[in-house]
CSV table of C-alpha atoms and ligand atoms in Angstrom, one decimal:
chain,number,residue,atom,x,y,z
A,112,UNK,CA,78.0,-52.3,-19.7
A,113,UNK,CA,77.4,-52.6,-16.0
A,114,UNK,CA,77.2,-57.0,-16.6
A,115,UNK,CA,80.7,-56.4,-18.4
A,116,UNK,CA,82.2,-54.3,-15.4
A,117,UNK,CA,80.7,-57.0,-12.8
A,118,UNK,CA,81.9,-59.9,-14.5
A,119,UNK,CA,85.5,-58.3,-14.6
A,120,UNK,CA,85.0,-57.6,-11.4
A,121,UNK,CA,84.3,-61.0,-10.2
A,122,UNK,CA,87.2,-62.2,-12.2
A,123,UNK,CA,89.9,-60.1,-10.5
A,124,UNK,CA,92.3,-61.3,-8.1
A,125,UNK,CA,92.1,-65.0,-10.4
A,126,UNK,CA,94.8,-66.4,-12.4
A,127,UNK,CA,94.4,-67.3,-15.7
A,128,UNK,CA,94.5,-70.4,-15.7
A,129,UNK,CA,92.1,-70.7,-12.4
A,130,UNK,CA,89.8,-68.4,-14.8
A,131,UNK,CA,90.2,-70.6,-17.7
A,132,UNK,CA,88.8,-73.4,-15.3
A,133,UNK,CA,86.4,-71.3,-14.3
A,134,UNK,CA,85.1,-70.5,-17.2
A,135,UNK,CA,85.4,-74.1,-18.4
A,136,UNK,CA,83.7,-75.4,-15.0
A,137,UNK,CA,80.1,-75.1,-16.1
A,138,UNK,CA,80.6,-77.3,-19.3
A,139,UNK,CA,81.3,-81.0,-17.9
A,140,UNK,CA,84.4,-82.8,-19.8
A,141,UNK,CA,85.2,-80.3,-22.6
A,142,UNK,CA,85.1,-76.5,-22.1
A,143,UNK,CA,84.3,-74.4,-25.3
A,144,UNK,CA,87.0,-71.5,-25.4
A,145,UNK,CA,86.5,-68.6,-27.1
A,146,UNK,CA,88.9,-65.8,-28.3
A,147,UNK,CA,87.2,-63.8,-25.5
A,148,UNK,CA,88.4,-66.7,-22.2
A,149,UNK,CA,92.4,-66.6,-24.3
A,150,UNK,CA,92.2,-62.6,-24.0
A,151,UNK,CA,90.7,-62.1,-20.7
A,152,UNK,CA,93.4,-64.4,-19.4
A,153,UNK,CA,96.2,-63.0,-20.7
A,154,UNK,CA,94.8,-59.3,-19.6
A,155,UNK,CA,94.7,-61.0,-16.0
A,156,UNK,CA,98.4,-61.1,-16.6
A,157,UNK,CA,99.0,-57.4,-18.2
A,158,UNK,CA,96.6,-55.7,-15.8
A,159,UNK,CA,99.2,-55.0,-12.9
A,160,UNK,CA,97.9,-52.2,-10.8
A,161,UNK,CA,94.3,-52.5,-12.2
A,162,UNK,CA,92.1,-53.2,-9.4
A,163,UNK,CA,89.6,-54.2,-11.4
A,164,UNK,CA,88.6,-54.4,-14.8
A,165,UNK,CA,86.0,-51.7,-16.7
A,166,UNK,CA,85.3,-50.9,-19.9
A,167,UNK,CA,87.5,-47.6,-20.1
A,168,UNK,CA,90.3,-47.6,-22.2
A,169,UNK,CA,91.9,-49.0,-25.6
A,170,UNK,CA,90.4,-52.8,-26.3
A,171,UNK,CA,92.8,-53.7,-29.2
A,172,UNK,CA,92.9,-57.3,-27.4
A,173,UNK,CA,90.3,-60.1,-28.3
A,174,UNK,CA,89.9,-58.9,-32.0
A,175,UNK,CA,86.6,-57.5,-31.7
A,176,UNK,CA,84.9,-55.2,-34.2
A,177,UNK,CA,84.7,-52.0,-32.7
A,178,UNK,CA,82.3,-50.4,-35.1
A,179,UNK,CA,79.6,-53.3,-33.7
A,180,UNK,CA,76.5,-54.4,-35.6
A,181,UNK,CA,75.7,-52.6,-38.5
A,182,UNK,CA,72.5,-50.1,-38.4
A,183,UNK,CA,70.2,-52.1,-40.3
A,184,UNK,CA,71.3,-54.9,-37.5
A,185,UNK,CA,70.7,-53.0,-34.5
A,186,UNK,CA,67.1,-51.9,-36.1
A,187,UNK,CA,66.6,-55.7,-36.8
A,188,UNK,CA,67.3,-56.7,-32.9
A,189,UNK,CA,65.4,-53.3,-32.1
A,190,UNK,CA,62.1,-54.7,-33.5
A,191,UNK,CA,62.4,-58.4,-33.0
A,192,UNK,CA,62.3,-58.0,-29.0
A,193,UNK,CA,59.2,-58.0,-28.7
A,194,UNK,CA,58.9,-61.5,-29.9
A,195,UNK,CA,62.0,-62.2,-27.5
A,196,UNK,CA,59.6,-64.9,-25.5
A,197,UNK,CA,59.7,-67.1,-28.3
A,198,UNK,CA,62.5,-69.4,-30.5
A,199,UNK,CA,61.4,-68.4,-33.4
A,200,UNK,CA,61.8,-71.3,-35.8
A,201,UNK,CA,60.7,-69.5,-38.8
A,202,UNK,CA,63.4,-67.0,-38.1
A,203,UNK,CA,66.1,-69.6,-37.6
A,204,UNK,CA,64.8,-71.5,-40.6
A,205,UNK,CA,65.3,-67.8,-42.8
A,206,UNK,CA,68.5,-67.1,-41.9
A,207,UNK,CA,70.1,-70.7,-42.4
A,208,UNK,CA,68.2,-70.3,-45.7
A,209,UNK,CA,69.5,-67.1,-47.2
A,210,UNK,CA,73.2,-68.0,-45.7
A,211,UNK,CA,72.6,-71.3,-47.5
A,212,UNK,CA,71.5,-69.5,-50.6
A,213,UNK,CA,74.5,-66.9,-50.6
A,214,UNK,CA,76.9,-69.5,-49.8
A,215,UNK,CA,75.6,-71.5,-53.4
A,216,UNK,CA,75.0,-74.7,-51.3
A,217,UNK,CA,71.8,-76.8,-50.6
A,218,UNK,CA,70.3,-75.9,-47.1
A,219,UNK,CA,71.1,-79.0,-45.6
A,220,UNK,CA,75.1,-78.1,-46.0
A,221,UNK,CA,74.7,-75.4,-43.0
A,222,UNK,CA,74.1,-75.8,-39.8
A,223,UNK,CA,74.1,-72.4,-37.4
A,224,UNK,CA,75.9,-72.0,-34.2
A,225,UNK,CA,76.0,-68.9,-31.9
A,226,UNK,CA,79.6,-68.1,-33.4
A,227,UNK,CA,81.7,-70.4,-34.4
A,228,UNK,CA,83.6,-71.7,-31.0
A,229,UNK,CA,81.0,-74.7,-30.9
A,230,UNK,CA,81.3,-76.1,-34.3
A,231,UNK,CA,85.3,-75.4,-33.9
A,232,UNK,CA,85.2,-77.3,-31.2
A,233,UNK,CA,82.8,-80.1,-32.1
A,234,UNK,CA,84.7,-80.6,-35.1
A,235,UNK,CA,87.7,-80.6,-33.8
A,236,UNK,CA,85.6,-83.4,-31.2
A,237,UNK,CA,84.3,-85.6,-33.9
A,238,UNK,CA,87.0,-86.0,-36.2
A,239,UNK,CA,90.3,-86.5,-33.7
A,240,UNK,CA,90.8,-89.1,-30.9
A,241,UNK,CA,94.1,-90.6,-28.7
A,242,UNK,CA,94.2,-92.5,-32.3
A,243,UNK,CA,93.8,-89.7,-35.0
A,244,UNK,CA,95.8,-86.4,-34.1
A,245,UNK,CA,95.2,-82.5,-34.5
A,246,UNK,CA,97.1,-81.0,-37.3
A,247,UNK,CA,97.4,-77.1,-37.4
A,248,UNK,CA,99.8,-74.3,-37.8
A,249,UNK,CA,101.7,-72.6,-35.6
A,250,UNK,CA,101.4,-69.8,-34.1
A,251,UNK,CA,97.2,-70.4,-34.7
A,252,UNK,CA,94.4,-69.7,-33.2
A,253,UNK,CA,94.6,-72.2,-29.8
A,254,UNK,CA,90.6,-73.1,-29.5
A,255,UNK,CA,90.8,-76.0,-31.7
A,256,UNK,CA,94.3,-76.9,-29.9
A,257,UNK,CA,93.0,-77.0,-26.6
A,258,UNK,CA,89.6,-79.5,-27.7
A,259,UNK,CA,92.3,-81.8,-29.7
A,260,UNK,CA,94.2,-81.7,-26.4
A,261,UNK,CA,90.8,-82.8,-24.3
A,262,UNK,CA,90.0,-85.5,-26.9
A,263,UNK,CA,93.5,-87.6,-25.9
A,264,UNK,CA,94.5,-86.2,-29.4
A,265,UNK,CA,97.8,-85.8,-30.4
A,266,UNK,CA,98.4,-82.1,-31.6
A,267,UNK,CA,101.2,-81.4,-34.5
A,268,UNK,CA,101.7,-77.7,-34.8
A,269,UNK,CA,103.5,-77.3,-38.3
A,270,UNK,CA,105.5,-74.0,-38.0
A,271,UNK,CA,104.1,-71.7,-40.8
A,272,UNK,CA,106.2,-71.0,-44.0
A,273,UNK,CA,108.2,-67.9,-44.4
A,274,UNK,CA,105.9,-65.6,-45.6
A,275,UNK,CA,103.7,-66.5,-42.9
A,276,UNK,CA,101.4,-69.0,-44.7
A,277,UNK,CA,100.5,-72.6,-43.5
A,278,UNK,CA,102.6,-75.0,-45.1
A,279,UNK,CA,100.2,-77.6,-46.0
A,280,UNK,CA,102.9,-80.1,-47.8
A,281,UNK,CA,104.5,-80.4,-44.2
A,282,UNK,CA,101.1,-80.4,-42.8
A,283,UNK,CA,99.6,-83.2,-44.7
A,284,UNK,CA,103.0,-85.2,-44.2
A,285,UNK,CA,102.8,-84.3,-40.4
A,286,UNK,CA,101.2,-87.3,-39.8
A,287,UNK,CA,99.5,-90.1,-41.9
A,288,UNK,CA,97.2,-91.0,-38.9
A,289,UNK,CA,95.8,-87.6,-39.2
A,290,UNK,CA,91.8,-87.0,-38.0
A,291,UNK,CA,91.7,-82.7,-38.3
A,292,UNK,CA,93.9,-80.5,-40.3
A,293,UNK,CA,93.0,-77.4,-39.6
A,294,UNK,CA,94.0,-74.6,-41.9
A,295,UNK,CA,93.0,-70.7,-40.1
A,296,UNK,CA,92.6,-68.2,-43.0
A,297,UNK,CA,93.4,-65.5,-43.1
A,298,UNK,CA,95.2,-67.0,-39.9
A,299,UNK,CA,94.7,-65.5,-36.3
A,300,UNK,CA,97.0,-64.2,-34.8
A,301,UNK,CA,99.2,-63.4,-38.3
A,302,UNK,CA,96.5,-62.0,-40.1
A,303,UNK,CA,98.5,-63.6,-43.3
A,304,UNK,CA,96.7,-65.5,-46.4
A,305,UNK,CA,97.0,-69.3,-47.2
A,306,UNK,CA,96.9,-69.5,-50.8
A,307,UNK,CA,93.6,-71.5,-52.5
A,308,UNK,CA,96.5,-73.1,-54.3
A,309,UNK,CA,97.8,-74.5,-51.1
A,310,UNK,CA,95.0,-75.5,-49.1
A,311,UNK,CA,93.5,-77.2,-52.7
A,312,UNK,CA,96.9,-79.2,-52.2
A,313,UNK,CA,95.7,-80.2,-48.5
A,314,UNK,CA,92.5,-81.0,-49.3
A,315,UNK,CA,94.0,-83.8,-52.4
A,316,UNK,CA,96.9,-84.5,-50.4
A,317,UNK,CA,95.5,-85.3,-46.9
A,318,UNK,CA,95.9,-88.6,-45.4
A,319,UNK,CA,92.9,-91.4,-45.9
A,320,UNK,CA,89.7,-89.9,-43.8
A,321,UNK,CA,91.4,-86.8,-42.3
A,322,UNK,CA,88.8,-84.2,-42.7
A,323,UNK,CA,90.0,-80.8,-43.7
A,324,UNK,CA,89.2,-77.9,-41.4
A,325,UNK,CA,89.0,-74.2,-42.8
A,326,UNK,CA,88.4,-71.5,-40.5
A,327,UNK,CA,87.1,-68.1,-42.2
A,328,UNK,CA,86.5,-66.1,-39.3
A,329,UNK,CA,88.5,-63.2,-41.3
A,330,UNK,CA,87.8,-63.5,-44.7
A,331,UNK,CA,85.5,-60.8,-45.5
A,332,UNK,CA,88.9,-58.3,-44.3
A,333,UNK,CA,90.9,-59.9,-46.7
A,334,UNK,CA,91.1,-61.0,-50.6
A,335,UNK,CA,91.2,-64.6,-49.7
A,336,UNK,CA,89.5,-66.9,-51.9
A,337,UNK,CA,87.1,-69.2,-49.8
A,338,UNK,CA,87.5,-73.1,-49.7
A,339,UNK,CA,83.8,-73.1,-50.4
A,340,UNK,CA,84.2,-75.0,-53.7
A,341,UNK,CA,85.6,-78.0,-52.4
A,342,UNK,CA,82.0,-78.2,-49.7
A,343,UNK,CA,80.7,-77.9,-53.4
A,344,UNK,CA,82.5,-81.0,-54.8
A,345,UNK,CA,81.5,-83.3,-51.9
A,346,UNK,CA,85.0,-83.3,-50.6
A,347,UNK,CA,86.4,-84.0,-46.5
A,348,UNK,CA,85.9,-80.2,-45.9
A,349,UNK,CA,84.1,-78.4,-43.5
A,350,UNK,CA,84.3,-74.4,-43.4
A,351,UNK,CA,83.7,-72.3,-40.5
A,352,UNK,CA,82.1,-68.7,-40.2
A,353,UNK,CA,81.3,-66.6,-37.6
A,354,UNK,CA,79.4,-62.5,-37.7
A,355,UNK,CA,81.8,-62.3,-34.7
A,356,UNK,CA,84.6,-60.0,-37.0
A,357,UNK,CA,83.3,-58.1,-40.2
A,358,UNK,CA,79.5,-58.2,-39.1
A,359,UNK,CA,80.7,-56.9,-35.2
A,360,UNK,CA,78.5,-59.3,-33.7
A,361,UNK,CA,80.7,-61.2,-31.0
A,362,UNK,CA,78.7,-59.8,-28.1
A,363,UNK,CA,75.2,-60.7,-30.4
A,364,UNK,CA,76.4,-64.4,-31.6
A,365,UNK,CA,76.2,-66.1,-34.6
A,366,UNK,CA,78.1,-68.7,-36.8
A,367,UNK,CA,77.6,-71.5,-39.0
A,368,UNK,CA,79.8,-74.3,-40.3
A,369,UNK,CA,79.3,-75.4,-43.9
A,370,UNK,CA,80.0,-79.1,-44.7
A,371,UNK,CA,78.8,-82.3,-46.2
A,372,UNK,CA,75.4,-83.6,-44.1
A,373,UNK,CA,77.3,-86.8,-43.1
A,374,UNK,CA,80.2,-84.3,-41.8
A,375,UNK,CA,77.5,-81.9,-40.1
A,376,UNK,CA,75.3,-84.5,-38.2
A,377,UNK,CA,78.5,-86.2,-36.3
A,378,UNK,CA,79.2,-82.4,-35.1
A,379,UNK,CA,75.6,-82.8,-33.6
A,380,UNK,CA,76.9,-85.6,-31.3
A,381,UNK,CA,78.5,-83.0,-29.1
A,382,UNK,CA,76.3,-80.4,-29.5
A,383,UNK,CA,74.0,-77.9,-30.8
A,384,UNK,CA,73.5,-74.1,-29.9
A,385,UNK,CA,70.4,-72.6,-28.1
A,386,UNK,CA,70.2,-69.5,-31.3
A,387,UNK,CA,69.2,-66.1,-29.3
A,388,UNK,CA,66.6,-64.4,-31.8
A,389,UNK,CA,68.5,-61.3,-31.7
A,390,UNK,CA,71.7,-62.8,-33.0
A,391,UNK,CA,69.7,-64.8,-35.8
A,392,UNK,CA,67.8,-61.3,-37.0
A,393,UNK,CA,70.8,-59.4,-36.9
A,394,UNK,CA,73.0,-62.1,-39.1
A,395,UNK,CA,70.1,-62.3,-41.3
A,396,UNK,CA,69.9,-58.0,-41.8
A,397,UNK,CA,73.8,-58.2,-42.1
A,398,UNK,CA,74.0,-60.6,-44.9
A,399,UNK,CA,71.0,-58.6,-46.9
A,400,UNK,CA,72.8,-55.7,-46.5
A,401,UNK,CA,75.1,-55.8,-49.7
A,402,UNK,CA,77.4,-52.4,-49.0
A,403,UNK,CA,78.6,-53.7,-45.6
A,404,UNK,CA,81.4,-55.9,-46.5
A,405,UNK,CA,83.0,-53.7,-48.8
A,406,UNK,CA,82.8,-50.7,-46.8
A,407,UNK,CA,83.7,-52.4,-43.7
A,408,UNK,CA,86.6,-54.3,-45.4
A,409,UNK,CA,88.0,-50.2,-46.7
A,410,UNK,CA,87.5,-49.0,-43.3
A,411,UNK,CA,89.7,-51.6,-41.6
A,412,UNK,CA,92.1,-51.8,-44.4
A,413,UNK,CA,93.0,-48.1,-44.0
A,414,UNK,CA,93.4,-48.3,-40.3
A,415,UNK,CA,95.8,-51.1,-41.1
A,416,UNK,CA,97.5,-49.6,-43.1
A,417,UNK,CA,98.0,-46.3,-41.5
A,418,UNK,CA,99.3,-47.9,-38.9
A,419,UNK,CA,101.6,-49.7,-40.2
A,420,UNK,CA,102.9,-46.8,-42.0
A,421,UNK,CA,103.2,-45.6,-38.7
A,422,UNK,CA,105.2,-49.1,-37.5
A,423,UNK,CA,107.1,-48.5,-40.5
A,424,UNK,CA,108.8,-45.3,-40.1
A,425,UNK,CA,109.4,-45.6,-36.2
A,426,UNK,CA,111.2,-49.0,-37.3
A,427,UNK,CA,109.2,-51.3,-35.5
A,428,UNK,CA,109.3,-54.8,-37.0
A,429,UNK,CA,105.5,-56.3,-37.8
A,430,UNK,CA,103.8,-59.0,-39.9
A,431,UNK,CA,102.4,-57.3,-42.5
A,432,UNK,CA,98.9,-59.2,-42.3
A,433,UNK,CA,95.7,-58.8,-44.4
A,434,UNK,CA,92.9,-58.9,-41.5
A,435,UNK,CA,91.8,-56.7,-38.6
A,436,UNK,CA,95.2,-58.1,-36.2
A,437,UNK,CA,99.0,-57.9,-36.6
A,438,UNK,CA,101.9,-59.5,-34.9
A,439,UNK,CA,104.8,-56.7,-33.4
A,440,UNK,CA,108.4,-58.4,-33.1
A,441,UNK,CA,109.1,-56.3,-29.4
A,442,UNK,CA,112.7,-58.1,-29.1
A,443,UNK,CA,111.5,-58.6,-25.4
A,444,UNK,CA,108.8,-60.3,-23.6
A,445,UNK,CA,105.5,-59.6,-24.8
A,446,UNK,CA,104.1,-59.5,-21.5
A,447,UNK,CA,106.3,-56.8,-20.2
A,448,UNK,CA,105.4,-54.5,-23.3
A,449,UNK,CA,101.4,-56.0,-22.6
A,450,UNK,CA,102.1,-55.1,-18.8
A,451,UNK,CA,103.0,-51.5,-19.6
A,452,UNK,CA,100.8,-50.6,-21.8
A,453,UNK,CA,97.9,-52.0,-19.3
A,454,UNK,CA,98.5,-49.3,-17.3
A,455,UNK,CA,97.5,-46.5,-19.8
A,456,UNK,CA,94.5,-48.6,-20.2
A,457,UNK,CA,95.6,-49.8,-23.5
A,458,UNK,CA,94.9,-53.7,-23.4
A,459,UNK,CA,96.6,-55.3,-26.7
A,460,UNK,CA,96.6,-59.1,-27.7
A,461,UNK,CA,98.6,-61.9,-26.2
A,462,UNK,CA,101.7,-63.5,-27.0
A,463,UNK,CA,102.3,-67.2,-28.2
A,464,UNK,CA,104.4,-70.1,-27.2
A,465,UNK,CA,106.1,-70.2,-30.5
A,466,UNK,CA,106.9,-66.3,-30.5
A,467,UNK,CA,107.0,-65.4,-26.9
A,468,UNK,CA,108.5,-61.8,-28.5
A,469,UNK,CA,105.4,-60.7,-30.6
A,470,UNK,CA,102.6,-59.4,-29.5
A,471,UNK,CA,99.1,-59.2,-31.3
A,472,UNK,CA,97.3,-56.1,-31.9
A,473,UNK,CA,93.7,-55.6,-33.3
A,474,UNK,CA,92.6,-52.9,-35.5
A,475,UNK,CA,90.7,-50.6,-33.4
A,476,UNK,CA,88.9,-47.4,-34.5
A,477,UNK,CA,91.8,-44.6,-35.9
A,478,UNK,CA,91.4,-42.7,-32.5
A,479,UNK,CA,91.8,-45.8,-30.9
A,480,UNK,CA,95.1,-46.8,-32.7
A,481,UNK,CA,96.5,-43.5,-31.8
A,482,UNK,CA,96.7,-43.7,-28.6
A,483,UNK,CA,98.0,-47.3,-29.2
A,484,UNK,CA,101.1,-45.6,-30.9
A,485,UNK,CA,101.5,-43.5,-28.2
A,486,UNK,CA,101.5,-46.0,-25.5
A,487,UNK,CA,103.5,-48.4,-27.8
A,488,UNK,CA,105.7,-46.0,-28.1
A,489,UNK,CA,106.7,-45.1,-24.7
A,490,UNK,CA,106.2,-48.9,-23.9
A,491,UNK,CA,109.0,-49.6,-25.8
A,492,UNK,CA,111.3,-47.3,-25.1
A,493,UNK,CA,110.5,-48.1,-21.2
A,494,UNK,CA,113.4,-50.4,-19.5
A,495,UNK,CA,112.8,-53.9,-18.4
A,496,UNK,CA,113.4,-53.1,-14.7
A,497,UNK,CA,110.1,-51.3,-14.9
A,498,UNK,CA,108.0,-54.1,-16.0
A,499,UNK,CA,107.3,-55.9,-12.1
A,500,UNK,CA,105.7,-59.1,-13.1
A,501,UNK,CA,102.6,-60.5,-10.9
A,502,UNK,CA,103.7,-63.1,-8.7
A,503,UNK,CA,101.1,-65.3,-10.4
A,504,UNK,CA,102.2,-65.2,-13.9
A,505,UNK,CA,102.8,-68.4,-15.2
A,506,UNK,CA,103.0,-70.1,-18.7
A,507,UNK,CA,100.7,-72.7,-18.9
A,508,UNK,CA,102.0,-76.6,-18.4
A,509,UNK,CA,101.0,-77.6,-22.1
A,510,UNK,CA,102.7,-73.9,-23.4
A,511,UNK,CA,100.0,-73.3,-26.1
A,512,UNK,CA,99.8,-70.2,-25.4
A,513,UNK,CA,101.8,-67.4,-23.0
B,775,LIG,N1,88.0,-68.9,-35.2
B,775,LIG,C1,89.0,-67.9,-35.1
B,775,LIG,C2,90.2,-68.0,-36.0
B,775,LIG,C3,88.8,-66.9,-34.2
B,775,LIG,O1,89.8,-66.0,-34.1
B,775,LIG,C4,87.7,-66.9,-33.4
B,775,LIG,C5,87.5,-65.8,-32.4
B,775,LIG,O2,88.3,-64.8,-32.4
B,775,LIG,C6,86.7,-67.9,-33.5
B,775,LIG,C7,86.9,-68.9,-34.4
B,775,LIG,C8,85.5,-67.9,-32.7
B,775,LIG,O3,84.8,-66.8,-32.7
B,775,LIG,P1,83.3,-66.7,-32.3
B,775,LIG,O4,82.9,-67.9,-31.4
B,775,LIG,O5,83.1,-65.4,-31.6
B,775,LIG,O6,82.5,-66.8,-33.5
């Protein structure tokens, strides 16, 4: 807690973009960005009259899993520290075994990250250059974005379809010079399902040598079918997962990308991650714990749903999404509404370039998502002459995100 409240500290009085730097200084020509550097930035932005930042108040912003690692996880960590002097190879061989093993694919098909930023991000490295571009949706998640944009890549950001799903025809027609096409799903910030149906069409419809990129961050909160079958079949896929959502493990790290071998060893050209032992025990007691998941999933779900109900009957317009984060149609700015709320110390999600007038909002616990109505709420019905904007509150040049 106290690290947390220092590094906010020492991040006050920054920009967000001089913080994305920042944060991208210590990694030489292409900075891993995580949902927590897009969240923290944006907060920089809401957080008028915060001095500085603690861990009081409503965290609805970076969609974290408030409910954290489960029990038998935290036991796991518990009693592995004493071996916390060591790397532990037979650990990190176990738990790429039994994900292997779960997942139905050979052991050589996984490879474990400490979440799944880096192989985002390595992927997104190997597989697109100034001569084979990014393909995505749009809004998405903007890590893979930003790496495409490092590489010299060209980025197409297909607008999703009208229920909210990626449109993988346009995508795969975006462009036939193609390197990454990455399909987010459930998709961040919507929270809405692309159908197997569809991304099957991606996968036999992509251009020549375009690998086909499927994020699952948010699959356990939703009845999306995985795209595992087509890792199965030998086909230009490579899946992403992370214990960073469901398993509440984002502070504790762990992640693997699934994936042909020949696909999996060019990711090792930029990089592999240093596995702490507490983030490989606790994966490894979260995946043998079968009642997680489903409970978990329920316990979200209802949250969800309640509040929606709520959303619902005070007319507010929302994206009804299937995963632990909705997008609210505010008719305004979302950084005024962000702004407002920041000063009842509830911290929702950002806004992006391609709907500057939603903002994203993670499930929190039920108390939590109270107060988040009542801040909403009185948010809303607050004028615009009482939002003051920061002087340094700028869109970035590129405008993937606000
Ligand atoms: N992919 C998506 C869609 C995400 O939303 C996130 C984080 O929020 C990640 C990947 C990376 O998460 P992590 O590095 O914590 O595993």
């Amino acid at each position: 807690m106290s690290q947390l409240s220092n590094d906010s500290a020492a991040c006050s009085g920054f920009s967000r973009r001089s913080f994305l730097r920042t944060a991208s200084a210590s990694l030489v020509a292409a900075p891993i960005l995580t949902e927590a550097h897009f969240a923290r930035a944006a907060m920089m932005d809401a957080a008028a009259g915060v001095p500085e930042f603690t861990m009081k108040g409503v965290y609805i912003d970076a969609n974290e899993n408030p409910l954290g690692p489960s029990e038998n996880a935290r036991k796991a960590i518990a009693d592995i520290i004493p071996n916390g002097g060591r790397y532990a190879m037979p650990v990190y061989i176990g738990v790429m075994k039994l994900f292997a093993e779960q997942m139905g694919v050979p052991m050589d098909h996984v490879m474990i990250y400490d979440g799944s930023s880096a192989p985002l991000h390595f992927t997104t490295l190997a597989f697109t250059s100034p001569s084979r571009s990014f393909v995505c949706g749009n809004p998405t998640y903007e890590a893979g974005q930003r790496a495409a944009d490092v590489n010299g890549a060209k980025i197409h950001a297909v607008p999703l379809s009208k229920d909210y799903s990626h449109d993988t025809e346009a995508m795969v027609k975006a462009d036939p010079n193609a390197g990454l096409i990455y399909i987010c799903n459930p998709n961040n910030p919507t929270g809405t399902i692309t159908s197997k149906a569809q991304i099957d069409y991606a996968v036999a419809n992509k251009p020549a040598g375009a690998v086909v990129l499927v994020d699952e961050a948010y699959i356990h909160l939703s009845d999306a079918t995985s795209a595992i079958d087509h890792v199965k079949a030998g086909k230009d896929v490579v899946i992403l997962r992370t214990f960073s959502k469901i398993y509440g493990m984002a502070g504790i790290r762990c992640g693997f990308a699934i994936g042909r071998p020949d696909l999996l060893k060019k990711l090792e050209t930029y990089g592999q991650s240093p596995m702490p032992i507490t983030g490989m025990i606790a994966a490894q007691a979260s995946l043998m714990d079968a009642s997680l998941v489903p409970t978990r999933k329920k316990l979200i779900a209802d949250t969800r749903n309640k509040t929606f109900a709520w959303l619902k009957a005070n007319n507010y317009d929302f994206v009804p999404s299937e995963s632990n984060c909705f997008m609210i149609d505010v008719k305004r700015p979302g950084k005024e509404i962000r702004a407002l709320m920041a000063k009842d110390q509830v911290y929702i999600g950002r806004s992006w370039a391609a709907w500057p007038n939603h903002v994203r909002v993670t499930v929190g616990l039920p108390s939590e998502m109270e107060t988040f109505q009542a801040s909403f709420k009185k948010a809303m019905s607050t004028s615009a002459s009482a939002f003051n904007e920061r002087p340094f509150v700028r869109r970035d040049e590129d405008g993937l995100y606000v």
